[in-house]
PDB file of N, CA, C and O in Angstrom:
ATOM      1  N   LEU A   1    -116.016  74.922 -84.502  1.00 62.00           N
ATOM      2  CA  LEU A   1    -116.058  75.413 -85.565  1.00 62.00           C
ATOM      3  C   LEU A   1    -114.416  75.671 -84.997  1.00 62.00           C
ATOM      4  O   LEU A   1    -114.676  77.200 -84.030  1.00 62.00           O
ATOM      5  N   PRO A   2    -113.167  75.153 -85.809  1.00 65.00           N
ATOM      6  CA  PRO A   2    -112.040  76.294 -85.337  1.00 65.00           C
ATOM      7  C   PRO A   2    -111.813  77.706 -86.466  1.00 65.00           C
ATOM      8  O   PRO A   2    -112.115  77.584 -86.945  1.00 65.00           O
ATOM      9  N   VAL A   3    -111.221  79.237 -85.098  1.00 75.00           N
ATOM     10  CA  VAL A   3    -111.124  79.770 -85.386  1.00 75.00           C
ATOM     11  C   VAL A   3    -110.419  79.961 -86.082  1.00 75.00           C
ATOM     12  O   VAL A   3    -108.694  79.997 -85.895  1.00 75.00           O
ATOM     13  N   VAL A   4    -110.000  80.746 -87.244  1.00 80.00           N
ATOM     14  CA  VAL A   4    -108.775  80.947 -88.475  1.00 80.00           C
ATOM     15  C   VAL A   4    -108.526  81.973 -88.449  1.00 80.00           C
ATOM     16  O   VAL A   4    -108.698  83.116 -88.564  1.00 80.00           O
ATOM     17  N   PRO A   5    -106.472  82.031 -88.137  1.00 93.00           N
ATOM     18  CA  PRO A   5    -106.091  83.851 -87.644  1.00 93.00           C
ATOM     19  C   PRO A   5    -105.875  84.170 -89.328  1.00 93.00           C
ATOM     20  O   PRO A   5    -105.701  83.635 -90.547  1.00 93.00           O
ATOM     21  N   PHE A   6    -106.602  84.976 -89.028  1.00 96.00           N
ATOM     22  CA  PHE A   6    -105.527  86.388 -90.440  1.00 96.00           C
ATOM     23  C   PHE A   6    -104.427  87.090 -89.514  1.00 96.00           C
ATOM     24  O   PHE A   6    -104.325  87.692 -89.337  1.00 96.00           O
ATOM     25  N   TYR A   7    -103.728  87.219 -90.497  1.00 96.00           N
ATOM     26  CA  TYR A   7    -102.215  87.851 -90.647  1.00 96.00           C
ATOM     27  C   TYR A   7    -102.223  88.843 -91.668  1.00 96.00           C
ATOM     28  O   TYR A   7    -102.670  89.228 -92.832  1.00 96.00           O
ATOM     29  N   HIS A   8    -101.492  89.288 -91.189  1.00 96.00           N
ATOM     30  CA  HIS A   8    -101.151  90.961 -92.265  1.00 96.00           C
ATOM     31  C   HIS A   8     -99.676  91.245 -92.664  1.00 96.00           C
ATOM     32  O   HIS A   8     -98.600  91.310 -91.147  1.00 96.00           O
ATOM     33  N   GLY A   9     -99.077  91.230 -93.693  1.00 95.00           N
ATOM     34  CA  GLY A   9     -98.065  91.403 -93.212  1.00 95.00           C
ATOM     35  C   GLY A   9     -96.863  92.932 -93.639  1.00 95.00           C
ATOM     36  O   GLY A   9     -98.510  94.316 -94.401  1.00 95.00           O
ATOM     37  N   THR A  10     -95.860  93.635 -93.398  1.00 93.00           N
ATOM     38  CA  THR A  10     -96.142  95.230 -93.412  1.00 93.00           C
ATOM     39  C   THR A  10     -94.187  94.946 -92.921  1.00 93.00           C
ATOM     40  O   THR A  10     -93.431  93.887 -92.650  1.00 93.00           O
ATOM     41  N   LYS A  11     -94.285  96.281 -93.599  1.00 93.00           N
ATOM     42  CA  LYS A  11     -92.479  96.344 -92.291  1.00 93.00           C
ATOM     43  C   LYS A  11     -92.511  97.528 -91.263  1.00 93.00           C
ATOM     44  O   LYS A  11     -92.130  98.336 -91.148  1.00 93.00           O
ATOM     45  N   ALA A  12     -94.095  98.109 -91.585  1.00 91.00           N
ATOM     46  CA  ALA A  12     -94.240  98.546 -89.321  1.00 91.00           C
ATOM     47  C   ALA A  12     -94.123  97.985 -88.741  1.00 91.00           C
ATOM     48  O   ALA A  12     -94.244  97.127 -88.759  1.00 91.00           O
ATOM     49  N   ASP A  13     -93.758  98.680 -87.887  1.00 95.00           N
ATOM     50  CA  ASP A  13     -93.126  98.170 -86.084  1.00 95.00           C
ATOM     51  C   ASP A  13     -94.578  98.647 -85.667  1.00 95.00           C
ATOM     52  O   ASP A  13     -95.151  99.344 -85.273  1.00 95.00           O
ATOM     53  N   LEU A  14     -95.481  97.469 -85.233  1.00 95.00           N
ATOM     54  CA  LEU A  14     -97.156  97.793 -84.702  1.00 95.00           C
ATOM     55  C   LEU A  14     -96.726  96.918 -83.869  1.00 95.00           C
ATOM     56  O   LEU A  14     -95.761  96.534 -83.394  1.00 95.00           O
ATOM     57  N   HIS A  15     -97.798  97.398 -82.789  1.00 96.00           N
ATOM     58  CA  HIS A  15     -97.833  96.903 -81.635  1.00 96.00           C
ATOM     59  C   HIS A  15     -99.199  96.182 -81.323  1.00 96.00           C
ATOM     60  O   HIS A  15    -100.074  96.462 -81.980  1.00 96.00           O
ATOM     61  N   ILE A  16     -99.702  95.683 -80.231  1.00 94.00           N
ATOM     62  CA  ILE A  16    -100.790  94.815 -79.117  1.00 94.00           C
ATOM     63  C   ILE A  16    -101.236  95.993 -79.522  1.00 94.00           C
ATOM     64  O   ILE A  16    -101.310  97.359 -78.866  1.00 94.00           O
ATOM     65  N   GLY A  17    -103.220  96.113 -79.839  1.00 94.00           N
ATOM     66  CA  GLY A  17    -103.628  96.688 -80.323  1.00 94.00           C
ATOM     67  C   GLY A  17    -104.078  98.188 -80.792  1.00 94.00           C
ATOM     68  O   GLY A  17    -104.335  98.777 -81.398  1.00 94.00           O
ATOM     69  N   ASP A  18    -102.880  98.416 -81.823  1.00 96.00           N
ATOM     70  CA  ASP A  18    -103.132  99.770 -83.404  1.00 96.00           C
ATOM     71  C   ASP A  18    -103.985  98.742 -84.087  1.00 96.00           C
ATOM     72  O   ASP A  18    -103.797  97.954 -84.341  1.00 96.00           O
ATOM     73  N   LEU A  19    -104.249  99.931 -84.636  1.00 95.00           N
ATOM     74  CA  LEU A  19    -105.555 100.095 -85.956  1.00 95.00           C
ATOM     75  C   LEU A  19    -105.246  99.970 -86.891  1.00 95.00           C
ATOM     76  O   LEU A  19    -104.240 100.971 -87.146  1.00 95.00           O
ATOM     77  N   LEU A  20    -105.535  98.539 -87.430  1.00 94.00           N
ATOM     78  CA  LEU A  20    -104.729  99.649 -88.615  1.00 94.00           C
ATOM     79  C   LEU A  20    -106.209 100.128 -89.782  1.00 94.00           C
ATOM     80  O   LEU A  20    -107.375  99.454 -89.961  1.00 94.00           O
ATOM     81  N   THR A  21    -105.519 100.718 -90.763  1.00 93.00           N
ATOM     82  CA  THR A  21    -107.566 101.576 -91.143  1.00 93.00           C
ATOM     83  C   THR A  21    -106.358 102.006 -92.489  1.00 93.00           C
ATOM     84  O   THR A  21    -105.109 101.750 -93.093  1.00 93.00           O
ATOM     85  N   ALA A  22    -107.670 102.062 -93.682  1.00 92.00           N
ATOM     86  CA  ALA A  22    -106.872 103.003 -94.684  1.00 92.00           C
ATOM     87  C   ALA A  22    -107.465 104.345 -95.020  1.00 92.00           C
ATOM     88  O   ALA A  22    -107.510 104.749 -93.702  1.00 92.00           O
ATOM     89  N   GLY A  23    -106.112 104.587 -95.940  1.00 93.00           N
ATOM     90  CA  GLY A  23    -106.664 105.865 -96.333  1.00 93.00           C
ATOM     91  C   GLY A  23    -104.712 106.045 -96.099  1.00 93.00           C
ATOM     92  O   GLY A  23    -104.439 107.074 -95.996  1.00 93.00           O
ATOM     93  N   PHE A  24    -103.793 105.498 -96.417  1.00 87.00           N
ATOM     94  CA  PHE A  24    -102.818 105.871 -96.315  1.00 87.00           C
ATOM     95  C   PHE A  24    -102.036 105.324 -98.309  1.00 87.00           C
ATOM     96  O   PHE A  24    -103.289 104.506 -98.673  1.00 87.00           O
ATOM     97  N   LYS A  25    -101.054 105.722 -98.570  1.00 85.00           N
ATOM     98  CA  LYS A  25    -100.521 105.076 -99.431  1.00 85.00           C
ATOM     99  C   LYS A  25    -100.423 104.033 -99.409  1.00 85.00           C
ATOM    100  O   LYS A  25    -100.156 102.810 -99.048  1.00 85.00           O
ATOM    101  N   SER A  26    -100.787 102.849-100.821  1.00 84.00           N
ATOM    102  CA  SER A  26    -100.499 101.596-101.231  1.00 84.00           C
ATOM    103  C   SER A  26     -99.180 101.514-101.946  1.00 84.00           C
ATOM    104  O   SER A  26     -98.158 101.775-101.394  1.00 84.00           O
ATOM    105  N   ASN A  27     -98.822 100.219-100.927  1.00 76.00           N
ATOM    106  CA  ASN A  27     -97.540  99.889-100.504  1.00 76.00           C
ATOM    107  C   ASN A  27     -96.471  99.749-102.156  1.00 76.00           C
ATOM    108  O   ASN A  27     -95.080  99.378-102.002  1.00 76.00           O
ATOM    109  N   TYR A  28     -97.283  99.272-103.649  1.00 76.00           N
ATOM    110  CA  TYR A  28     -96.860  99.288-103.981  1.00 76.00           C
ATOM    111  C   TYR A  28     -97.522  99.989-105.449  1.00 76.00           C
ATOM    112  O   TYR A  28     -96.881  99.837-106.398  1.00 76.00           O
ATOM    113  N   HIS A  29     -97.778 101.172-105.523  1.00 81.00           N
ATOM    114  CA  HIS A  29     -98.063 101.789-106.212  1.00 81.00           C
ATOM    115  C   HIS A  29     -98.735 103.811-105.708  1.00 81.00           C
ATOM    116  O   HIS A  29     -99.770 103.863-104.227  1.00 81.00           O
ATOM    117  N   ALA A  30     -97.288 104.019-105.599  1.00 80.00           N
ATOM    118  CA  ALA A  30     -97.531 105.421-104.181  1.00 80.00           C
ATOM    119  C   ALA A  30     -98.223 106.377-104.804  1.00 80.00           C
ATOM    120  O   ALA A  30     -98.707 107.328-103.527  1.00 80.00           O
ATOM    121  N   ASP A  31     -99.005 106.575-105.718  1.00 91.00           N
ATOM    122  CA  ASP A  31    -100.022 107.698-106.735  1.00 91.00           C
ATOM    123  C   ASP A  31    -100.816 106.513-106.061  1.00 91.00           C
ATOM    124  O   ASP A  31    -102.130 107.638-106.176  1.00 91.00           O
ATOM    125  N   VAL A  32    -101.555 105.792-105.317  1.00 92.00           N
ATOM    126  CA  VAL A  32    -102.833 105.393-105.184  1.00 92.00           C
ATOM    127  C   VAL A  32    -102.751 105.508-103.749  1.00 92.00           C
ATOM    128  O   VAL A  32    -102.026 104.784-102.492  1.00 92.00           O
ATOM    129  N   ILE A  33    -104.290 105.703-102.971  1.00 94.00           N
ATOM    130  CA  ILE A  33    -104.207 105.842-101.313  1.00 94.00           C
ATOM    131  C   ILE A  33    -105.521 104.726-101.665  1.00 94.00           C
ATOM    132  O   ILE A  33    -106.265 104.237-102.640  1.00 94.00           O
ATOM    133  N   MET A  34    -105.076 103.628-100.586  1.00 91.00           N
ATOM    134  CA  MET A  34    -105.758 102.413-100.517  1.00 91.00           C
ATOM    135  C   MET A  34    -106.894 102.971 -99.910  1.00 91.00           C
ATOM    136  O   MET A  34    -107.077 103.716 -98.444  1.00 91.00           O
ATOM    137  N   ASN A  35    -108.100 102.807 -99.591  1.00 91.00           N
ATOM    138  CA  ASN A  35    -109.467 103.057 -98.967  1.00 91.00           C
ATOM    139  C   ASN A  35    -109.937 100.887 -98.736  1.00 91.00           C
ATOM    140  O   ASN A  35    -111.092 100.744 -98.169  1.00 91.00           O
ATOM    141  N   HIS A  36    -109.338 100.421 -98.397  1.00 90.00           N
ATOM    142  CA  HIS A  36    -109.556  99.274 -97.576  1.00 90.00           C
ATOM    143  C   HIS A  36    -108.049  98.960 -96.715  1.00 90.00           C
ATOM    144  O   HIS A  36    -106.856  98.866 -97.190  1.00 90.00           O
ATOM    145  N   VAL A  37    -107.893  98.010 -96.152  1.00 92.00           N
ATOM    146  CA  VAL A  37    -106.583  96.820 -95.388  1.00 92.00           C
ATOM    147  C   VAL A  37    -107.192  95.448 -95.790  1.00 92.00           C
ATOM    148  O   VAL A  37    -107.250  94.911 -95.747  1.00 92.00           O
ATOM    149  N   TYR A  38    -105.108  95.187 -96.643  1.00 91.00           N
ATOM    150  CA  TYR A  38    -105.785  93.949 -97.176  1.00 91.00           C
ATOM    151  C   TYR A  38    -104.761  92.787 -95.896  1.00 91.00           C
ATOM    152  O   TYR A  38    -104.613  93.188 -94.655  1.00 91.00           O
ATOM    153  N   PHE A  39    -106.030  92.057 -95.857  1.00 93.00           N
ATOM    154  CA  PHE A  39    -105.067  90.333 -94.245  1.00 93.00           C
ATOM    155  C   PHE A  39    -105.493  89.388 -95.457  1.00 93.00           C
ATOM    156  O   PHE A  39    -106.494  89.036 -96.278  1.00 93.00           O
ATOM    157  N   THR A  40    -104.832  88.193 -94.801  1.00 93.00           N
ATOM    158  CA  THR A  40    -105.070  87.036 -95.517  1.00 93.00           C
ATOM    159  C   THR A  40    -105.380  85.677 -94.371  1.00 93.00           C
ATOM    160  O   THR A  40    -104.894  86.057 -93.191  1.00 93.00           O
ATOM    161  N   ALA A  41    -105.177  84.871 -94.694  1.00 91.00           N
ATOM    162  CA  ALA A  41    -105.218  83.287 -93.991  1.00 91.00           C
ATOM    163  C   ALA A  41    -104.096  82.524 -93.902  1.00 91.00           C
ATOM    164  O   ALA A  41    -103.886  81.513 -93.340  1.00 91.00           O
ATOM    165  N   LEU A  42    -103.599  82.967 -95.014  1.00 92.00           N
ATOM    166  CA  LEU A  42    -102.083  82.308 -94.903  1.00 92.00           C
ATOM    167  C   LEU A  42    -101.482  83.357 -94.423  1.00 92.00           C
ATOM    168  O   LEU A  42    -100.812  83.920 -95.175  1.00 92.00           O
ATOM    169  N   VAL A  43    -100.754  82.245 -93.983  1.00 95.00           N
ATOM    170  CA  VAL A  43     -98.927  83.154 -93.304  1.00 95.00           C
ATOM    171  C   VAL A  43     -98.361  83.605 -94.315  1.00 95.00           C
ATOM    172  O   VAL A  43     -97.279  84.975 -93.850  1.00 95.00           O
ATOM    173  N   SER A  44     -97.790  82.920 -95.704  1.00 94.00           N
ATOM    174  CA  SER A  44     -97.342  83.108 -97.107  1.00 94.00           C
ATOM    175  C   SER A  44     -97.478  83.643 -96.839  1.00 94.00           C
ATOM    176  O   SER A  44     -97.098  84.739 -98.098  1.00 94.00           O
ATOM    177  N   SER A  45     -98.754  83.955 -97.721  1.00 92.00           N
ATOM    178  CA  SER A  45     -99.178  84.922 -98.565  1.00 92.00           C
ATOM    179  C   SER A  45     -98.561  86.738 -97.822  1.00 92.00           C
ATOM    180  O   SER A  45     -98.588  87.816 -98.351  1.00 92.00           O
ATOM    181  N   ALA A  46     -98.848  87.144 -96.667  1.00 95.00           N
ATOM    182  CA  ALA A  46     -98.449  87.954 -95.903  1.00 95.00           C
ATOM    183  C   ALA A  46     -97.389  88.246 -95.920  1.00 95.00           C
ATOM    184  O   ALA A  46     -96.487  89.017 -96.132  1.00 95.00           O
ATOM    185  N   GLY A  47     -97.055  86.909 -95.321  1.00 96.00           N
ATOM    186  CA  GLY A  47     -94.952  87.512 -95.794  1.00 96.00           C
ATOM    187  C   GLY A  47     -94.572  88.199 -97.114  1.00 96.00           C
ATOM    188  O   GLY A  47     -93.077  89.130 -96.554  1.00 96.00           O
ATOM    189  N   LEU A  48     -94.983  87.361 -98.008  1.00 93.00           N
ATOM    190  CA  LEU A  48     -94.449  87.693 -99.270  1.00 93.00           C
ATOM    191  C   LEU A  48     -94.771  89.242 -99.661  1.00 93.00           C
ATOM    192  O   LEU A  48     -93.757  90.539 -99.841  1.00 93.00           O
ATOM    193  N   ALA A  49     -95.895  89.727 -99.068  1.00 92.00           N
ATOM    194  CA  ALA A  49     -96.772  90.951 -98.570  1.00 92.00           C
ATOM    195  C   ALA A  49     -95.568  92.127 -97.665  1.00 92.00           C
ATOM    196  O   ALA A  49     -95.008  93.094 -98.772  1.00 92.00           O
ATOM    197  N   ALA A  50     -95.301  91.728 -97.030  1.00 94.00           N
ATOM    198  CA  ALA A  50     -94.103  92.709 -96.449  1.00 94.00           C
ATOM    199  C   ALA A  50     -93.294  92.627 -96.921  1.00 94.00           C
ATOM    200  O   ALA A  50     -92.055  93.147 -96.633  1.00 94.00           O
ATOM    201  N   GLU A  51     -92.627  91.105 -97.567  1.00 94.00           N
ATOM    202  CA  GLU A  51     -91.317  90.966 -98.112  1.00 94.00           C
ATOM    203  C   GLU A  51     -91.261  92.403 -99.338  1.00 94.00           C
ATOM    204  O   GLU A  51     -90.613  93.026 -99.991  1.00 94.00           O
ATOM    205  N   LEU A  52     -92.418  92.575-100.075  1.00 90.00           N
ATOM    206  CA  LEU A  52     -92.615  93.582-101.222  1.00 90.00           C
ATOM    207  C   LEU A  52     -93.325  94.987-100.719  1.00 90.00           C
ATOM    208  O   LEU A  52     -92.312  96.068-101.352  1.00 90.00           O
ATOM    209  N   ALA A  53     -93.169  95.186 -99.622  1.00 89.00           N
ATOM    210  CA  ALA A  53     -93.729  96.179 -98.943  1.00 89.00           C
ATOM    211  C   ALA A  53     -92.262  97.554 -98.861  1.00 89.00           C
ATOM    212  O   ALA A  53     -91.106  96.643 -98.574  1.00 89.00           O
ATOM    213  N   PRO A  54     -92.251  98.807 -99.142  1.00 86.00           N
ATOM    214  CA  PRO A  54     -91.217  99.538 -99.497  1.00 86.00           C
ATOM    215  C   PRO A  54     -90.971 100.279 -98.349  1.00 86.00           C
ATOM    216  O   PRO A  54     -91.185  99.754 -97.421  1.00 86.00           O
ATOM    217  N   GLY A  55     -89.856 100.016 -97.204  1.00 88.00           N
ATOM    218  CA  GLY A  55     -88.851 100.528 -96.548  1.00 88.00           C
ATOM    219  C   GLY A  55     -87.775  99.886 -96.258  1.00 88.00           C
ATOM    220  O   GLY A  55     -87.044  98.531 -96.576  1.00 88.00           O
ATOM    221  N   ALA A  56     -86.943 100.708 -94.950  1.00 93.00           N
ATOM    222  CA  ALA A  56     -85.856  99.805 -94.797  1.00 93.00           C
ATOM    223  C   ALA A  56     -85.855  98.933 -93.381  1.00 93.00           C
ATOM    224  O   ALA A  56     -84.954  98.425 -93.010  1.00 93.00           O
ATOM    225  N   ASN A  57     -86.747  98.694 -92.623  1.00 95.00           N
ATOM    226  CA  ASN A  57     -87.298  98.063 -91.744  1.00 95.00           C
ATOM    227  C   ASN A  57     -87.475  96.588 -92.329  1.00 95.00           C
ATOM    228  O   ASN A  57     -87.792  96.349 -93.671  1.00 95.00           O
ATOM    229  N   PRO A  58     -87.556  95.736 -91.535  1.00 97.00           N
ATOM    230  CA  PRO A  58     -87.555  94.374 -91.801  1.00 97.00           C
ATOM    231  C   PRO A  58     -88.844  93.905 -91.798  1.00 97.00           C
ATOM    232  O   PRO A  58     -89.574  94.373 -91.300  1.00 97.00           O
ATOM    233  N   ALA A  59     -88.669  93.000 -93.093  1.00 97.00           N
ATOM    234  CA  ALA A  59     -90.333  92.298 -93.217  1.00 97.00           C
ATOM    235  C   ALA A  59     -90.687  92.044 -91.521  1.00 97.00           C
ATOM    236  O   ALA A  59     -90.528  91.188 -90.943  1.00 97.00           O
ATOM    237  N   ARG A  60     -92.143  91.751 -91.262  1.00 97.00           N
ATOM    238  CA  ARG A  60     -93.132  91.567 -90.256  1.00 97.00           C
ATOM    239  C   ARG A  60     -94.389  91.025 -90.629  1.00 97.00           C
ATOM    240  O   ARG A  60     -94.823  91.576 -91.841  1.00 97.00           O
ATOM    241  N   VAL A  61     -94.816  90.008 -90.532  1.00 98.00           N
ATOM    242  CA  VAL A  61     -96.300  89.460 -90.665  1.00 98.00           C
ATOM    243  C   VAL A  61     -97.588  89.557 -88.274  1.00 98.00           C
ATOM    244  O   VAL A  61     -96.248  88.814 -87.802  1.00 98.00           O
ATOM    245  N   TYR A  62     -98.247  89.509 -88.767  1.00 97.00           N
ATOM    246  CA  TYR A  62     -98.800  90.392 -87.517  1.00 97.00           C
ATOM    247  C   TYR A  62     -99.929  89.308 -87.554  1.00 97.00           C
ATOM    248  O   TYR A  62    -100.902  89.630 -88.834  1.00 97.00           O
ATOM    249  N   ILE A  63    -100.111  88.501 -86.042  1.00 96.00           N
ATOM    250  CA  ILE A  63    -102.173  88.047 -86.399  1.00 96.00           C
ATOM    251  C   ILE A  63    -102.621  89.313 -86.412  1.00 96.00           C
ATOM    252  O   ILE A  63    -102.514  90.351 -86.267  1.00 96.00           O
ATOM    253  N   VAL A  64    -103.436  89.241 -87.158  1.00 96.00           N
ATOM    254  CA  VAL A  64    -105.043  90.618 -86.967  1.00 96.00           C
ATOM    255  C   VAL A  64    -106.541  89.837 -87.181  1.00 96.00           C
ATOM    256  O   VAL A  64    -106.811  89.100 -86.965  1.00 96.00           O
ATOM    257  N   GLU A  65    -107.374  91.117 -86.077  1.00 93.00           N
ATOM    258  CA  GLU A  65    -107.941  90.443 -86.030  1.00 93.00           C
ATOM    259  C   GLU A  65    -109.294  91.615 -86.698  1.00 93.00           C
ATOM    260  O   GLU A  65    -109.307  91.714 -85.958  1.00 93.00           O
ATOM    261  N   PRO A  66    -110.236  91.476 -87.211  1.00 92.00           N
ATOM    262  CA  PRO A  66    -110.610  91.845 -88.151  1.00 92.00           C
ATOM    263  C   PRO A  66    -112.042  93.001 -87.098  1.00 92.00           C
ATOM    264  O   PRO A  66    -112.594  91.890 -85.749  1.00 92.00           O
ATOM    265  N   THR A  67    -112.446  93.726 -87.254  1.00 90.00           N
ATOM    266  CA  THR A  67    -113.012  94.167 -86.115  1.00 90.00           C
ATOM    267  C   THR A  67    -114.013  95.578 -86.586  1.00 90.00           C
ATOM    268  O   THR A  67    -115.202  95.451 -85.803  1.00 90.00           O
ATOM    269  N   GLY A  68    -114.192  95.196 -88.281  1.00 88.00           N
ATOM    270  CA  GLY A  68    -116.092  95.069 -88.726  1.00 88.00           C
ATOM    271  C   GLY A  68    -116.076  94.422 -90.225  1.00 88.00           C
ATOM    272  O   GLY A  68    -115.303  92.916 -89.950  1.00 88.00           O
ATOM    273  N   SER A  69    -116.822  94.306 -90.886  1.00 88.00           N
ATOM    274  CA  SER A  69    -116.797  93.726 -92.208  1.00 88.00           C
ATOM    275  C   SER A  69    -115.828  93.772 -92.896  1.00 88.00           C
ATOM    276  O   SER A  69    -115.152  94.498 -93.068  1.00 88.00           O
ATOM    277  N   TYR A  70    -115.961  92.617 -93.992  1.00 89.00           N
ATOM    278  CA  TYR A  70    -114.792  92.507 -94.535  1.00 89.00           C
ATOM    279  C   TYR A  70    -115.313  90.794 -95.335  1.00 89.00           C
ATOM    280  O   TYR A  70    -116.073  90.336 -95.645  1.00 89.00           O
ATOM    281  N   GLU A  71    -114.565  91.650 -96.978  1.00 87.00           N
ATOM    282  CA  GLU A  71    -115.387  90.766 -97.789  1.00 87.00           C
ATOM    283  C   GLU A  71    -113.937  89.673 -98.731  1.00 87.00           C
ATOM    284  O   GLU A  71    -112.046  90.795 -98.801  1.00 87.00           O
ATOM    285  N   ASP A  72    -113.835  88.936 -99.371  1.00 85.00           N
ATOM    286  CA  ASP A  72    -112.734  88.291-100.337  1.00 85.00           C
ATOM    287  C   ASP A  72    -112.506  89.425-101.414  1.00 85.00           C
ATOM    288  O   ASP A  72    -113.635  89.786-102.017  1.00 85.00           O
ATOM    289  N   ASP A  73    -111.743  89.528-101.823  1.00 81.00           N
ATOM    290  CA  ASP A  73    -111.232  90.341-103.262  1.00 81.00           C
ATOM    291  C   ASP A  73    -110.974  89.402-104.170  1.00 81.00           C
ATOM    292  O   ASP A  73    -110.113  88.709-104.179  1.00 81.00           O
ATOM    293  N   PRO A  74    -112.065  89.648-105.409  1.00 76.00           N
ATOM    294  CA  PRO A  74    -111.786  88.834-106.474  1.00 76.00           C
ATOM    295  C   PRO A  74    -111.145  89.279-107.271  1.00 76.00           C
ATOM    296  O   PRO A  74    -110.345  87.988-107.777  1.00 76.00           O
ATOM    297  N   ASN A  75    -109.985  89.958-106.763  1.00 72.00           N
ATOM    298  CA  ASN A  75    -109.082  89.445-107.719  1.00 72.00           C
ATOM    299  C   ASN A  75    -107.660  89.224-107.294  1.00 72.00           C
ATOM    300  O   ASN A  75    -106.547  88.817-108.111  1.00 72.00           O
ATOM    301  N   VAL A  76    -108.017  89.082-105.738  1.00 66.00           N
ATOM    302  CA  VAL A  76    -106.820  88.364-105.249  1.00 66.00           C
ATOM    303  C   VAL A  76    -107.481  86.364-105.031  1.00 66.00           C
ATOM    304  O   VAL A  76    -106.802  85.698-105.515  1.00 66.00           O
ATOM    305  N   THR A  77    -108.271  86.780-104.422  1.00 57.00           N
ATOM    306  CA  THR A  77    -108.843  84.606-103.850  1.00 57.00           C
ATOM    307  C   THR A  77    -109.671  84.018-105.129  1.00 57.00           C
ATOM    308  O   THR A  77    -109.075  83.110-104.281  1.00 57.00           O
ATOM    309  N   ASP A  78    -109.602  85.301-105.958  1.00 54.00           N
ATOM    310  CA  ASP A  78    -109.863  83.879-107.577  1.00 54.00           C
ATOM    311  C   ASP A  78    -108.831  83.456-108.478  1.00 54.00           C
ATOM    312  O   ASP A  78    -109.248  83.043-108.996  1.00 54.00           O
ATOM    313  N   LYS A  79    -107.820  83.384-107.515  1.00 54.00           N
ATOM    314  CA  LYS A  79    -106.331  83.396-108.362  1.00 54.00           C
ATOM    315  C   LYS A  79    -105.464  82.296-107.390  1.00 54.00           C
ATOM    316  O   LYS A  79    -105.182  81.951-106.683  1.00 54.00           O
TER     317      LYS A  79
END
């Protein structure tokens, strides 16, 4: 089976080998601390997330590789 790439959209300037971790403020609700990291198989969805992220940096989409288990978010994937 082909390997499906996963994408993460952000305005952060990331580098190869950087580890995305939970525990930071949400891009969409500054009063919420995230207990997970979102990623998607759709580059367009990652692009939208990058555009919506706060900050002055340019929107960026990165190819990411999960390092542990992951699950679908029914609030996002069922729509």
